[in-house]
Every structure is written in structure tokens, then in C-alpha cells.
């Protein structure tokens, strides 16, 4: 058992509730999925995002963190939220992945991959990319904000481009 993964402190990259980015790391353990959901739910509340956007974001976080924990050999998973005027982007990075990376399984008989099928169904866009530094992969999903929401933070400084 990796003791580092058990004692890694939570990292909060942007504790300011008015920031358009928020990130944290959790140990790559099954119980970290609920912790990630709670942290994302709290941040979305600070950003005044609720309803379908909140519910969908929590579903996506659950699926992506579960994949990072179950299907990779890493010790940590990081979660980042980026808020723009039109989208909420959820990115989960792991520390290791198989050569083929994540894939969506469209067959009913397949036991794995249904989580990404769900992410694909509820997202306006999603994808993967290798991490810039070290082993691992980032999986991201964009969730559209309601048409009535133009700038939920009222800052006018939200990003429109999404680098991987």
C-alpha cells in the first residue's frame, strides 16, 4: 500500500470563490470520488451554478475520478474546473494510463467504458490528452451553461479558450 497516497494533503489551487478556475488533488482511492464530488459541489455553489449544470457536473466528476482511480496505477488524481461565459469545463488528470487510453464502449455486452459513454452523452464536447509533464492522461468534458447565464461571477474576465 502506498502511504504517500494516504497522506497527501488536499491542494486547493484557487480558494477565492470569484476565481474562474478551481483545482484540487485527491488520493487515487475509491473513497476519493465522494470527496471530489463534495468539493466540486461546494465550488459550484460559490459560483452560483445549480440545477442541471450542477447535477451534470457532479455526474461527470464521479465518472472521470472513478476512471482515474480504478483504471490507472497512479497515486493521485487532480480535478480542475474552468468557468467561461458559455461552458464549465471539468478536467481530471491521472498519473498513469494504458497505451490505448480511455475509450467509449458502445456495446451492451461490454463491462467497462459505460462511464465515458455517459460523459459523451451529457457533454457538449469531451476528449483526452497526455499530461504535459510526466506519465498520465487528462480527460476533459465541457458542459454548456444555460442560455440565460452570461457571466455567473460578474467579473467579465472568464476564459474562452480551453488549452488541454
PDB file of N, CA and C in Angstrom, residues 43-147:
ATOM      1  N   UNK A  43     -17.868  24.291  -4.696  1.00  0.00           N
ATOM      2  CA  UNK A  43     -17.382  25.359  -5.577  1.00  0.00           C
ATOM      3  C   UNK A  43     -18.494  25.848  -6.501  1.00  0.00           C
ATOM      4  N   UNK A  44     -19.259  24.927  -7.045  1.00  0.00           N
ATOM      5  CA  UNK A  44     -20.356  25.341  -7.922  1.00  0.00           C
ATOM      6  C   UNK A  44     -21.369  26.181  -7.155  1.00  0.00           C
ATOM      7  N   UNK A  45     -21.570  25.871  -5.891  1.00  0.00           N
ATOM      8  CA  UNK A  45     -22.440  26.689  -5.062  1.00  0.00           C
ATOM      9  C   UNK A  45     -21.893  28.100  -4.903  1.00  0.00           C
ATOM     10  N   UNK A  46     -20.589  28.222  -4.672  1.00  0.00           N
ATOM     11  CA  UNK A  46     -19.966  29.546  -4.576  1.00  0.00           C
ATOM     12  C   UNK A  46     -20.088  30.308  -5.889  1.00  0.00           C
ATOM     13  N   UNK A  47     -20.038  29.578  -7.001  1.00  0.00           N
ATOM     14  CA  UNK A  47     -20.168  30.199  -8.322  1.00  0.00           C
ATOM     15  C   UNK A  47     -21.634  30.413  -8.700  1.00  0.00           C
ATOM     16  N   UNK A  48     -22.555  30.025  -7.821  1.00  0.00           N
ATOM     17  CA  UNK A  48     -23.988  30.162  -8.069  1.00  0.00           C
ATOM     18  C   UNK A  48     -24.447  29.375  -9.296  1.00  0.00           C
ATOM     19  N   UNK A  49     -23.850  28.215  -9.477  1.00  0.00           N
ATOM     20  CA  UNK A  49     -24.278  27.322 -10.555  1.00  0.00           C
ATOM     21  C   UNK A  49     -25.037  26.158  -9.919  1.00  0.00           C
ATOM     22  N   UNK A  50     -26.257  25.965 -10.330  1.00  0.00           N
ATOM     23  CA  UNK A  50     -27.070  24.898  -9.763  1.00  0.00           C
ATOM     24  C   UNK A  50     -27.832  24.185 -10.844  1.00  0.00           C
ATOM     25  N   UNK A  51     -28.894  23.538 -10.441  1.00  0.00           N
ATOM     26  CA  UNK A  51     -29.780  22.863 -11.381  1.00  0.00           C
ATOM     27  C   UNK A  51     -29.087  21.807 -12.213  1.00  0.00           C
ATOM     28  N   UNK A  52     -29.437  21.788 -13.500  1.00  0.00           N
ATOM     29  CA  UNK A  52     -28.900  20.776 -14.414  1.00  0.00           C
ATOM     30  C   UNK A  52     -27.387  20.873 -14.557  1.00  0.00           C
ATOM     31  N   UNK A  53     -26.842  22.089 -14.570  1.00  0.00           N
ATOM     32  CA  UNK A  53     -25.393  22.242 -14.717  1.00  0.00           C
ATOM     33  C   UNK A  53     -24.676  21.586 -13.539  1.00  0.00           C
ATOM     34  N   UNK A  54     -25.153  21.843 -12.336  1.00  0.00           N
ATOM     35  CA  UNK A  54     -24.542  21.256 -11.139  1.00  0.00           C
ATOM     36  C   UNK A  54     -24.665  19.730 -11.172  1.00  0.00           C
ATOM     37  N   UNK A  55     -25.870  19.230 -11.423  1.00  0.00           N
ATOM     38  CA  UNK A  55     -26.090  17.788 -11.430  1.00  0.00           C
ATOM     39  C   UNK A  55     -25.231  17.098 -12.483  1.00  0.00           C
ATOM     40  N   UNK A  56     -25.157  17.678 -13.657  1.00  0.00           N
ATOM     41  CA  UNK A  56     -24.353  17.091 -14.730  1.00  0.00           C
ATOM     42  C   UNK A  56     -22.878  17.134 -14.383  1.00  0.00           C
ATOM     43  N   UNK A  57     -22.412  18.244 -13.819  1.00  0.00           N
ATOM     44  CA  UNK A  57     -21.002  18.352 -13.430  1.00  0.00           C
ATOM     45  C   UNK A  57     -20.654  17.301 -12.382  1.00  0.00           C
ATOM     46  N   UNK A  58     -21.527  17.075 -11.425  1.00  0.00           N
ATOM     47  CA  UNK A  58     -21.254  16.073 -10.393  1.00  0.00           C
ATOM     48  C   UNK A  58     -21.219  14.665 -10.986  1.00  0.00           C
ATOM     49  N   UNK A  59     -22.080  14.396 -11.946  1.00  0.00           N
ATOM     50  CA  UNK A  59     -22.059  13.107 -12.635  1.00  0.00           C
ATOM     51  C   UNK A  59     -20.737  12.919 -13.384  1.00  0.00           C
ATOM     52  N   UNK A  60     -20.319  13.945 -14.117  1.00  0.00           N
ATOM     53  CA  UNK A  60     -19.072  13.875 -14.885  1.00  0.00           C
ATOM     54  C   UNK A  60     -17.873  13.699 -13.957  1.00  0.00           C
ATOM     55  N   UNK A  61     -17.838  14.447 -12.868  1.00  0.00           N
ATOM     56  CA  UNK A  61     -16.738  14.317 -11.905  1.00  0.00           C
ATOM     57  C   UNK A  61     -16.700  12.904 -11.346  1.00  0.00           C
ATOM     58  N   UNK A  62     -17.862  12.366 -10.985  1.00  0.00           N
ATOM     59  CA  UNK A  62     -17.915  10.995 -10.461  1.00  0.00           C
ATOM     60  C   UNK A  62     -17.331   9.996 -11.450  1.00  0.00           C
ATOM     61  N   UNK A  63     -17.755  10.091 -12.703  1.00  0.00           N
ATOM     62  CA  UNK A  63     -17.291   9.139 -13.715  1.00  0.00           C
ATOM     63  C   UNK A  63     -15.791   9.279 -13.985  1.00  0.00           C
ATOM     64  N   UNK A  64     -15.323  10.517 -14.145  1.00  0.00           N
ATOM     65  CA  UNK A  64     -13.917  10.719 -14.502  1.00  0.00           C
ATOM     66  C   UNK A  64     -12.975  10.408 -13.352  1.00  0.00           C
ATOM     67  N   UNK A  65     -13.346  10.761 -12.133  1.00  0.00           N
ATOM     68  CA  UNK A  65     -12.488  10.430 -10.984  1.00  0.00           C
ATOM     69  C   UNK A  65     -12.499   8.925 -10.754  1.00  0.00           C
ATOM     70  N   UNK A  66     -13.653   8.296 -10.907  1.00  0.00           N
ATOM     71  CA  UNK A  66     -13.709   6.835 -10.777  1.00  0.00           C
ATOM     72  C   UNK A  66     -12.776   6.173 -11.786  1.00  0.00           C
ATOM     73  N   UNK A  67     -12.801   6.641 -13.037  1.00  0.00           N
ATOM     74  CA  UNK A  67     -11.892   6.080 -14.049  1.00  0.00           C
ATOM     75  C   UNK A  67     -10.434   6.289 -13.658  1.00  0.00           C
ATOM     76  N   UNK A  68     -10.103   7.479 -13.165  1.00  0.00           N
ATOM     77  CA  UNK A  68      -8.717   7.766 -12.779  1.00  0.00           C
ATOM     78  C   UNK A  68      -8.270   6.873 -11.630  1.00  0.00           C
ATOM     79  N   UNK A  69      -9.180   6.546 -10.733  1.00  0.00           N
ATOM     80  CA  UNK A  69      -8.850   5.717  -9.574  1.00  0.00           C
ATOM     81  C   UNK A  69      -8.781   4.242  -9.950  1.00  0.00           C
ATOM     82  N   UNK A  70      -9.765   3.768 -10.703  1.00  0.00           N
ATOM     83  CA  UNK A  70      -9.899   2.335 -10.982  1.00  0.00           C
ATOM     84  C   UNK A  70      -8.987   1.856 -12.109  1.00  0.00           C
ATOM     85  N   UNK A  71      -8.804   2.670 -13.141  1.00  0.00           N
ATOM     86  CA  UNK A  71      -8.149   2.188 -14.355  1.00  0.00           C
ATOM     87  C   UNK A  71      -6.702   2.638 -14.530  1.00  0.00           C
ATOM     88  N   UNK A  72      -6.142   3.336 -13.566  1.00  0.00           N
ATOM     89  CA  UNK A  72      -4.752   3.767 -13.684  1.00  0.00           C
ATOM     90  C   UNK A  72      -3.981   3.362 -12.446  1.00  0.00           C
ATOM     91  N   UNK A  73      -2.679   3.392 -12.549  1.00  0.00           N
ATOM     92  CA  UNK A  73      -1.842   2.992 -11.428  1.00  0.00           C
ATOM     93  C   UNK A  73      -1.282   4.152 -10.638  1.00  0.00           C
ATOM     94  N   UNK A  74      -1.865   5.321 -10.760  1.00  0.00           N
ATOM     95  CA  UNK A  74      -1.326   6.484 -10.084  1.00  0.00           C
ATOM     96  C   UNK A  74      -1.698   6.556  -8.616  1.00  0.00           C
ATOM     97  N   UNK A  75      -1.100   7.524  -7.929  1.00  0.00           N
ATOM     98  CA  UNK A  75      -1.348   7.725  -6.508  1.00  0.00           C
ATOM     99  C   UNK A  75      -2.273   8.909  -6.252  1.00  0.00           C
ATOM    100  N   UNK A  76      -2.396   9.795  -7.236  1.00  0.00           N
ATOM    101  CA  UNK A  76      -3.223  10.991  -7.104  1.00  0.00           C
ATOM    102  C   UNK A  76      -4.059  11.182  -8.351  1.00  0.00           C
ATOM    103  N   UNK A  77      -5.182  11.855  -8.173  1.00  0.00           N
ATOM    104  CA  UNK A  77      -5.989  12.337  -9.296  1.00  0.00           C
ATOM    105  C   UNK A  77      -6.228  13.814  -9.033  1.00  0.00           C
ATOM    106  N   UNK A  78      -6.094  14.620 -10.078  1.00  0.00           N
ATOM    107  CA  UNK A  78      -6.366  16.044  -9.902  1.00  0.00           C
ATOM    108  C   UNK A  78      -7.615  16.412 -10.686  1.00  0.00           C
ATOM    109  N   UNK A  79      -8.363  17.337 -10.119  1.00  0.00           N
ATOM    110  CA  UNK A  79      -9.603  17.808 -10.721  1.00  0.00           C
ATOM    111  C   UNK A  79      -9.470  19.308 -10.911  1.00  0.00           C
ATOM    112  N   UNK A  80      -9.817  19.774 -12.107  1.00  0.00           N
ATOM    113  CA  UNK A  80      -9.821  21.211 -12.371  1.00  0.00           C
ATOM    114  C   UNK A  80     -11.165  21.595 -12.973  1.00  0.00           C
ATOM    115  N   UNK A  81     -11.675  22.722 -12.512  1.00  0.00           N
ATOM    116  CA  UNK A  81     -12.872  23.318 -13.079  1.00  0.00           C
ATOM    117  C   UNK A  81     -12.465  24.638 -13.700  1.00  0.00           C
ATOM    118  N   UNK A  82     -12.938  24.907 -14.902  1.00  0.00           N
ATOM    119  CA  UNK A  82     -12.703  26.189 -15.569  1.00  0.00           C
ATOM    120  C   UNK A  82     -14.062  26.696 -16.035  1.00  0.00           C
ATOM    121  N   UNK A  83     -14.367  27.923 -15.639  1.00  0.00           N
ATOM    122  CA  UNK A  83     -15.651  28.513 -15.963  1.00  0.00           C
ATOM    123  C   UNK A  83     -15.468  29.606 -16.991  1.00  0.00           C
ATOM    124  N   UNK A  84     -16.216  29.509 -18.078  1.00  0.00           N
ATOM    125  CA  UNK A  84     -16.233  30.569 -19.083  1.00  0.00           C
ATOM    126  C   UNK A  84     -17.646  31.130 -19.120  1.00  0.00           C
ATOM    127  N   UNK A  85     -17.883  32.053 -19.984  1.00  0.00           N
ATOM    128  CA  UNK A  85     -19.225  32.620 -20.089  1.00  0.00           C
ATOM    129  C   UNK A  85     -20.225  31.630 -20.668  1.00  0.00           C
ATOM    130  N   UNK A  86     -19.758  30.613 -21.386  1.00  0.00           N
ATOM    131  CA  UNK A  86     -20.664  29.670 -22.039  1.00  0.00           C
ATOM    132  C   UNK A  86     -20.558  28.238 -21.535  1.00  0.00           C
ATOM    133  N   UNK A  87     -19.424  27.866 -20.916  1.00  0.00           N
ATOM    134  CA  UNK A  87     -19.199  26.471 -20.548  1.00  0.00           C
ATOM    135  C   UNK A  87     -18.561  26.353 -19.168  1.00  0.00           C
ATOM    136  N   UNK A  88     -18.766  25.191 -18.587  1.00  0.00           N
ATOM    137  CA  UNK A  88     -17.996  24.744 -17.443  1.00  0.00           C
ATOM    138  C   UNK A  88     -17.176  23.571 -17.947  1.00  0.00           C
ATOM    139  N   UNK A  89     -15.867  23.658 -17.786  1.00  0.00           N
ATOM    140  CA  UNK A  89     -15.012  22.559 -18.225  1.00  0.00           C
ATOM    141  C   UNK A  89     -14.500  21.821 -17.006  1.00  0.00           C
ATOM    142  N   UNK A  90     -14.688  20.505 -17.003  1.00  0.00           N
ATOM    143  CA  UNK A  90     -14.210  19.628 -15.948  1.00  0.00           C
ATOM    144  C   UNK A  90     -13.061  18.814 -16.528  1.00  0.00           C
ATOM    145  N   UNK A  91     -11.911  18.859 -15.872  1.00  0.00           N
ATOM    146  CA  UNK A  91     -10.753  18.070 -16.310  1.00  0.00           C
ATOM    147  C   UNK A  91     -10.270  17.228 -15.144  1.00  0.00           C
ATOM    148  N   UNK A  92     -10.040  15.951 -15.390  1.00  0.00           N
ATOM    149  CA  UNK A  92      -9.469  15.060 -14.384  1.00  0.00           C
ATOM    150  C   UNK A  92      -8.195  14.481 -14.965  1.00  0.00           C
ATOM    151  N   UNK A  93      -7.102  14.624 -14.213  1.00  0.00           N
ATOM    152  CA  UNK A  93      -5.816  14.084 -14.640  1.00  0.00           C
ATOM    153  C   UNK A  93      -5.425  12.952 -13.714  1.00  0.00           C
ATOM    154  N   UNK A  94      -4.863  11.910 -14.316  1.00  0.00           N
ATOM    155  CA  UNK A  94      -4.340  10.804 -13.531  1.00  0.00           C
ATOM    156  C   UNK A  94      -2.828  10.759 -13.718  1.00  0.00           C
ATOM    157  N   UNK A  95      -2.186   9.815 -13.064  1.00  0.00           N
ATOM    158  CA  UNK A  95      -0.730   9.705 -13.148  1.00  0.00           C
ATOM    159  C   UNK A  95      -0.263   8.537 -13.999  1.00  0.00           C
ATOM    160  N   UNK A  96      -1.161   7.805 -14.566  1.00  0.00           N
ATOM    161  CA  UNK A  96      -0.751   6.690 -15.399  1.00  0.00           C
ATOM    162  C   UNK A  96      -1.924   6.136 -16.157  1.00  0.00           C
ATOM    163  N   UNK A  97      -1.671   5.668 -17.374  1.00  0.00           N
ATOM    164  CA  UNK A  97      -2.751   5.103 -18.179  1.00  0.00           C
ATOM    165  C   UNK A  97      -2.169   4.080 -19.129  1.00  0.00           C
ATOM    166  N   UNK A  98      -3.028   3.186 -19.580  1.00  0.00           N
ATOM    167  CA  UNK A  98      -2.604   2.218 -20.578  1.00  0.00           C
ATOM    168  C   UNK A  98      -2.299   2.895 -21.891  1.00  0.00           C
ATOM    169  N   UNK A  99      -1.616   2.200 -22.760  1.00  0.00           N
ATOM    170  CA  UNK A  99      -1.192   2.781 -24.036  1.00  0.00           C
ATOM    171  C   UNK A  99      -2.367   3.261 -24.886  1.00  0.00           C
ATOM    172  N   UNK A 100      -3.497   2.590 -24.774  1.00  0.00           N
ATOM    173  CA  UNK A 100      -4.622   2.977 -25.619  1.00  0.00           C
ATOM    174  C   UNK A 100      -5.424   4.135 -25.047  1.00  0.00           C
ATOM    175  N   UNK A 101      -5.298   4.401 -23.766  1.00  0.00           N
ATOM    176  CA  UNK A 101      -6.047   5.486 -23.146  1.00  0.00           C
ATOM    177  C   UNK A 101      -7.510   5.134 -22.978  1.00  0.00           C
ATOM    178  N   UNK A 102      -8.301   6.077 -22.491  1.00  0.00           N
ATOM    179  CA  UNK A 102      -9.713   5.785 -22.269  1.00  0.00           C
ATOM    180  C   UNK A 102     -10.466   5.636 -23.579  1.00  0.00           C
ATOM    181  N   UNK A 103     -11.530   4.812 -23.542  1.00  0.00           N
ATOM    182  CA  UNK A 103     -12.338   4.638 -24.736  1.00  0.00           C
ATOM    183  C   UNK A 103     -13.783   4.451 -24.339  1.00  0.00           C
ATOM    184  N   UNK A 104     -14.655   4.848 -25.221  1.00  0.00           N
ATOM    185  CA  UNK A 104     -16.087   4.682 -25.010  1.00  0.00           C
ATOM    186  C   UNK A 104     -16.493   3.324 -25.552  1.00  0.00           C
ATOM    187  N   UNK A 105     -17.256   2.579 -24.767  1.00  0.00           N
ATOM    188  CA  UNK A 105     -17.769   1.285 -25.202  1.00  0.00           C
ATOM    189  C   UNK A 105     -19.237   1.451 -25.539  1.00  0.00           C
ATOM    190  N   UNK A 106     -19.586   1.174 -26.784  1.00  0.00           N
ATOM    191  CA  UNK A 106     -20.964   1.350 -27.232  1.00  0.00           C
ATOM    192  C   UNK A 106     -21.767   0.058 -27.166  1.00  0.00           C
ATOM    193  N   UNK A 107     -21.109  -1.066 -26.920  1.00  0.00           N
ATOM    194  CA  UNK A 107     -21.817  -2.340 -26.881  1.00  0.00           C
ATOM    195  C   UNK A 107     -22.410  -2.629 -25.517  1.00  0.00           C
ATOM    196  N   UNK A 108     -23.585  -3.200 -25.489  1.00  0.00           N
ATOM    197  CA  UNK A 108     -24.260  -3.524 -24.237  1.00  0.00           C
ATOM    198  C   UNK A 108     -23.501  -4.601 -23.481  1.00  0.00           C
ATOM    199  N   UNK A 109     -22.845  -5.511 -24.199  1.00  0.00           N
ATOM    200  CA  UNK A 109     -22.167  -6.624 -23.554  1.00  0.00           C
ATOM    201  C   UNK A 109     -20.866  -6.217 -22.867  1.00  0.00           C
ATOM    202  N   UNK A 110     -20.317  -5.073 -23.218  1.00  0.00           N
ATOM    203  CA  UNK A 110     -19.046  -4.669 -22.649  1.00  0.00           C
ATOM    204  C   UNK A 110     -19.235  -4.218 -21.213  1.00  0.00           C
ATOM    205  N   UNK A 111     -18.332  -4.687 -20.327  1.00  0.00           N
ATOM    206  CA  UNK A 111     -18.465  -4.390 -18.912  1.00  0.00           C
ATOM    207  C   UNK A 111     -17.935  -3.013 -18.546  1.00  0.00           C
ATOM    208  N   UNK A 112     -16.985  -2.498 -19.267  1.00  0.00           N
ATOM    209  CA  UNK A 112     -16.361  -1.231 -18.906  1.00  0.00           C
ATOM    210  C   UNK A 112     -16.531  -0.214 -20.025  1.00  0.00           C
ATOM    211  N   UNK A 113     -16.380   1.057 -19.684  1.00  0.00           N
ATOM    212  CA  UNK A 113     -16.457   2.108 -20.679  1.00  0.00           C
ATOM    213  C   UNK A 113     -17.789   2.811 -20.735  1.00  0.00           C
ATOM    214  N   UNK A 114     -18.767   2.336 -19.961  1.00  0.00           N
ATOM    215  CA  UNK A 114     -20.077   2.973 -19.992  1.00  0.00           C
ATOM    216  C   UNK A 114     -20.037   4.363 -19.361  1.00  0.00           C
ATOM    217  N   UNK A 115     -19.118   4.578 -18.425  1.00  0.00           N
ATOM    218  CA  UNK A 115     -18.994   5.894 -17.807  1.00  0.00           C
ATOM    219  C   UNK A 115     -18.640   6.959 -18.825  1.00  0.00           C
ATOM    220  N   UNK A 116     -17.736   6.648 -19.730  1.00  0.00           N
ATOM    221  CA  UNK A 116     -17.378   7.608 -20.767  1.00  0.00           C
ATOM    222  C   UNK A 116     -18.500   7.778 -21.778  1.00  0.00           C
ATOM    223  N   UNK A 117     -19.284   6.753 -21.979  1.00  0.00           N
ATOM    224  CA  UNK A 117     -20.459   6.885 -22.835  1.00  0.00           C
ATOM    225  C   UNK A 117     -21.437   7.889 -22.216  1.00  0.00           C
ATOM    226  N   UNK A 118     -21.566   7.826 -20.925  1.00  0.00           N
ATOM    227  CA  UNK A 118     -22.410   8.776 -20.209  1.00  0.00           C
ATOM    228  C   UNK A 118     -21.841  10.193 -20.301  1.00  0.00           C
ATOM    229  N   UNK A 119     -20.533  10.330 -20.106  1.00  0.00           N
ATOM    230  CA  UNK A 119     -19.877  11.638 -20.232  1.00  0.00           C
ATOM    231  C   UNK A 119     -20.096  12.192 -21.637  1.00  0.00           C
ATOM    232  N   UNK A 120     -19.937  11.351 -22.640  1.00  0.00           N
ATOM    233  CA  UNK A 120     -20.149  11.768 -24.019  1.00  0.00           C
ATOM    234  C   UNK A 120     -21.591  12.259 -24.237  1.00  0.00           C
ATOM    235  N   UNK A 121     -22.541  11.577 -23.621  1.00  0.00           N
ATOM    236  CA  UNK A 121     -23.949  11.910 -23.818  1.00  0.00           C
ATOM    237  C   UNK A 121     -24.344  13.238 -23.174  1.00  0.00           C
ATOM    238  N   UNK A 122     -23.738  13.589 -22.041  1.00  0.00           N
ATOM    239  CA  UNK A 122     -24.163  14.791 -21.323  1.00  0.00           C
ATOM    240  C   UNK A 122     -23.288  16.006 -21.601  1.00  0.00           C
ATOM    241  N   UNK A 123     -22.200  15.834 -22.338  1.00  0.00           N
ATOM    242  CA  UNK A 123     -21.261  16.927 -22.592  1.00  0.00           C
ATOM    243  C   UNK A 123     -21.459  17.507 -23.990  1.00  0.00           C
ATOM    244  N   UNK A 124     -21.138  18.784 -24.122  1.00  0.00           N
ATOM    245  CA  UNK A 124     -21.151  19.374 -25.467  1.00  0.00           C
ATOM    246  C   UNK A 124     -19.890  18.984 -26.216  1.00  0.00           C
ATOM    247  N   UNK A 125     -18.823  18.665 -25.493  1.00  0.00           N
ATOM    248  CA  UNK A 125     -17.572  18.178 -26.075  1.00  0.00           C
ATOM    249  C   UNK A 125     -16.796  17.480 -24.969  1.00  0.00           C
ATOM    250  N   UNK A 126     -15.943  16.522 -25.348  1.00  0.00           N
ATOM    251  CA  UNK A 126     -15.060  15.887 -24.384  1.00  0.00           C
ATOM    252  C   UNK A 126     -13.876  15.330 -25.134  1.00  0.00           C
ATOM    253  N   UNK A 127     -12.813  15.025 -24.421  1.00  0.00           N
ATOM    254  CA  UNK A 127     -11.637  14.464 -25.062  1.00  0.00           C
ATOM    255  C   UNK A 127     -10.570  14.105 -24.039  1.00  0.00           C
ATOM    256  N   UNK A 128      -9.436  13.660 -24.565  1.00  0.00           N
ATOM    257  CA  UNK A 128      -8.310  13.284 -23.715  1.00  0.00           C
ATOM    258  C   UNK A 128      -7.030  13.838 -24.314  1.00  0.00           C
ATOM    259  N   UNK A 129      -6.039  13.966 -23.471  1.00  0.00           N
ATOM    260  CA  UNK A 129      -4.700  14.306 -23.945  1.00  0.00           C
ATOM    261  C   UNK A 129      -3.699  13.821 -22.920  1.00  0.00           C
ATOM    262  N   UNK A 130      -2.482  13.570 -23.360  1.00  0.00           N
ATOM    263  CA  UNK A 130      -1.428  13.175 -22.444  1.00  0.00           C
ATOM    264  C   UNK A 130      -1.054  14.369 -21.577  1.00  0.00           C
ATOM    265  N   UNK A 131      -0.626  14.093 -20.365  1.00  0.00           N
ATOM    266  CA  UNK A 131      -0.180  15.164 -19.484  1.00  0.00           C
ATOM    267  C   UNK A 131       1.067  15.808 -20.065  1.00  0.00           C
ATOM    268  N   UNK A 132       1.225  17.091 -19.808  1.00  0.00           N
ATOM    269  CA  UNK A 132       2.392  17.813 -20.321  1.00  0.00           C
ATOM    270  C   UNK A 132       3.678  17.321 -19.693  1.00  0.00           C
ATOM    271  N   UNK A 133       3.637  17.020 -18.397  1.00  0.00           N
ATOM    272  CA  UNK A 133       4.830  16.598 -17.669  1.00  0.00           C
ATOM    273  C   UNK A 133       4.545  15.276 -16.972  1.00  0.00           C
ATOM    274  N   UNK A 134       5.379  14.281 -17.223  1.00  0.00           N
ATOM    275  CA  UNK A 134       5.220  13.002 -16.565  1.00  0.00           C
ATOM    276  C   UNK A 134       4.191  12.111 -17.230  1.00  0.00           C
ATOM    277  N   UNK A 135       3.995  10.953 -16.601  1.00  0.00           N
ATOM    278  CA  UNK A 135       3.050   9.971 -17.120  1.00  0.00           C
ATOM    279  C   UNK A 135       1.634  10.388 -16.770  1.00  0.00           C
ATOM    280  N   UNK A 136       0.706   9.867 -17.504  1.00  0.00           N
ATOM    281  CA  UNK A 136      -0.690  10.102 -17.191  1.00  0.00           C
ATOM    282  C   UNK A 136      -1.442  10.749 -18.324  1.00  0.00           C
ATOM    283  N   UNK A 137      -2.704  10.999 -18.054  1.00  0.00           N
ATOM    284  CA  UNK A 137      -3.608  11.498 -19.079  1.00  0.00           C
ATOM    285  C   UNK A 137      -4.610  12.436 -18.426  1.00  0.00           C
ATOM    286  N   UNK A 138      -5.065  13.388 -19.208  1.00  0.00           N
ATOM    287  CA  UNK A 138      -6.144  14.277 -18.780  1.00  0.00           C
ATOM    288  C   UNK A 138      -7.376  13.946 -19.608  1.00  0.00           C
ATOM    289  N   UNK A 139      -8.504  13.831 -18.955  1.00  0.00           N
ATOM    290  CA  UNK A 139      -9.783  13.635 -19.630  1.00  0.00           C
ATOM    291  C   UNK A 139     -10.644  14.837 -19.250  1.00  0.00           C
ATOM    292  N   UNK A 140     -11.225  15.479 -20.252  1.00  0.00           N
ATOM    293  CA  UNK A 140     -11.991  16.696 -20.005  1.00  0.00           C
ATOM    294  C   UNK A 140     -13.362  16.590 -20.649  1.00  0.00           C
ATOM    295  N   UNK A 141     -14.273  17.368 -20.098  1.00  0.00           N
ATOM    296  CA  UNK A 141     -15.631  17.456 -20.643  1.00  0.00           C
ATOM    297  C   UNK A 141     -16.114  18.888 -20.481  1.00  0.00           C
ATOM    298  N   UNK A 142     -16.746  19.405 -21.520  1.00  0.00           N
ATOM    299  CA  UNK A 142     -17.343  20.737 -21.459  1.00  0.00           C
ATOM    300  C   UNK A 142     -18.842  20.595 -21.291  1.00  0.00           C
ATOM    301  N   UNK A 143     -19.373  21.363 -20.342  1.00  0.00           N
ATOM    302  CA  UNK A 143     -20.809  21.361 -20.077  1.00  0.00           C
ATOM    303  C   UNK A 143     -21.338  22.751 -20.372  1.00  0.00           C
ATOM    304  N   UNK A 144     -22.328  22.848 -21.237  1.00  0.00           N
ATOM    305  CA  UNK A 144     -22.856  24.184 -21.555  1.00  0.00           C
ATOM    306  C   UNK A 144     -23.600  24.762 -20.361  1.00  0.00           C
ATOM    307  N   UNK A 145     -23.454  26.057 -20.178  1.00  0.00           N
ATOM    308  CA  UNK A 145     -24.229  26.757 -19.167  1.00  0.00           C
ATOM    309  C   UNK A 145     -25.557  27.153 -19.788  1.00  0.00           C
ATOM    310  N   UNK A 146     -26.548  27.417 -18.988  1.00  0.00           N
ATOM    311  CA  UNK A 146     -27.855  27.820 -19.504  1.00  0.00           C
ATOM    312  C   UNK A 146     -27.741  29.080 -20.337  1.00  0.00           C
ATOM    313  N   UNK A 147     -28.606  29.229 -21.324  1.00  0.00           N
ATOM    314  CA  UNK A 147     -28.567  30.376 -22.232  1.00  0.00           C
ATOM    315  C   UNK A 147     -28.762  31.689 -21.505  1.00  0.00           C
TER     316      UNK A 147
END
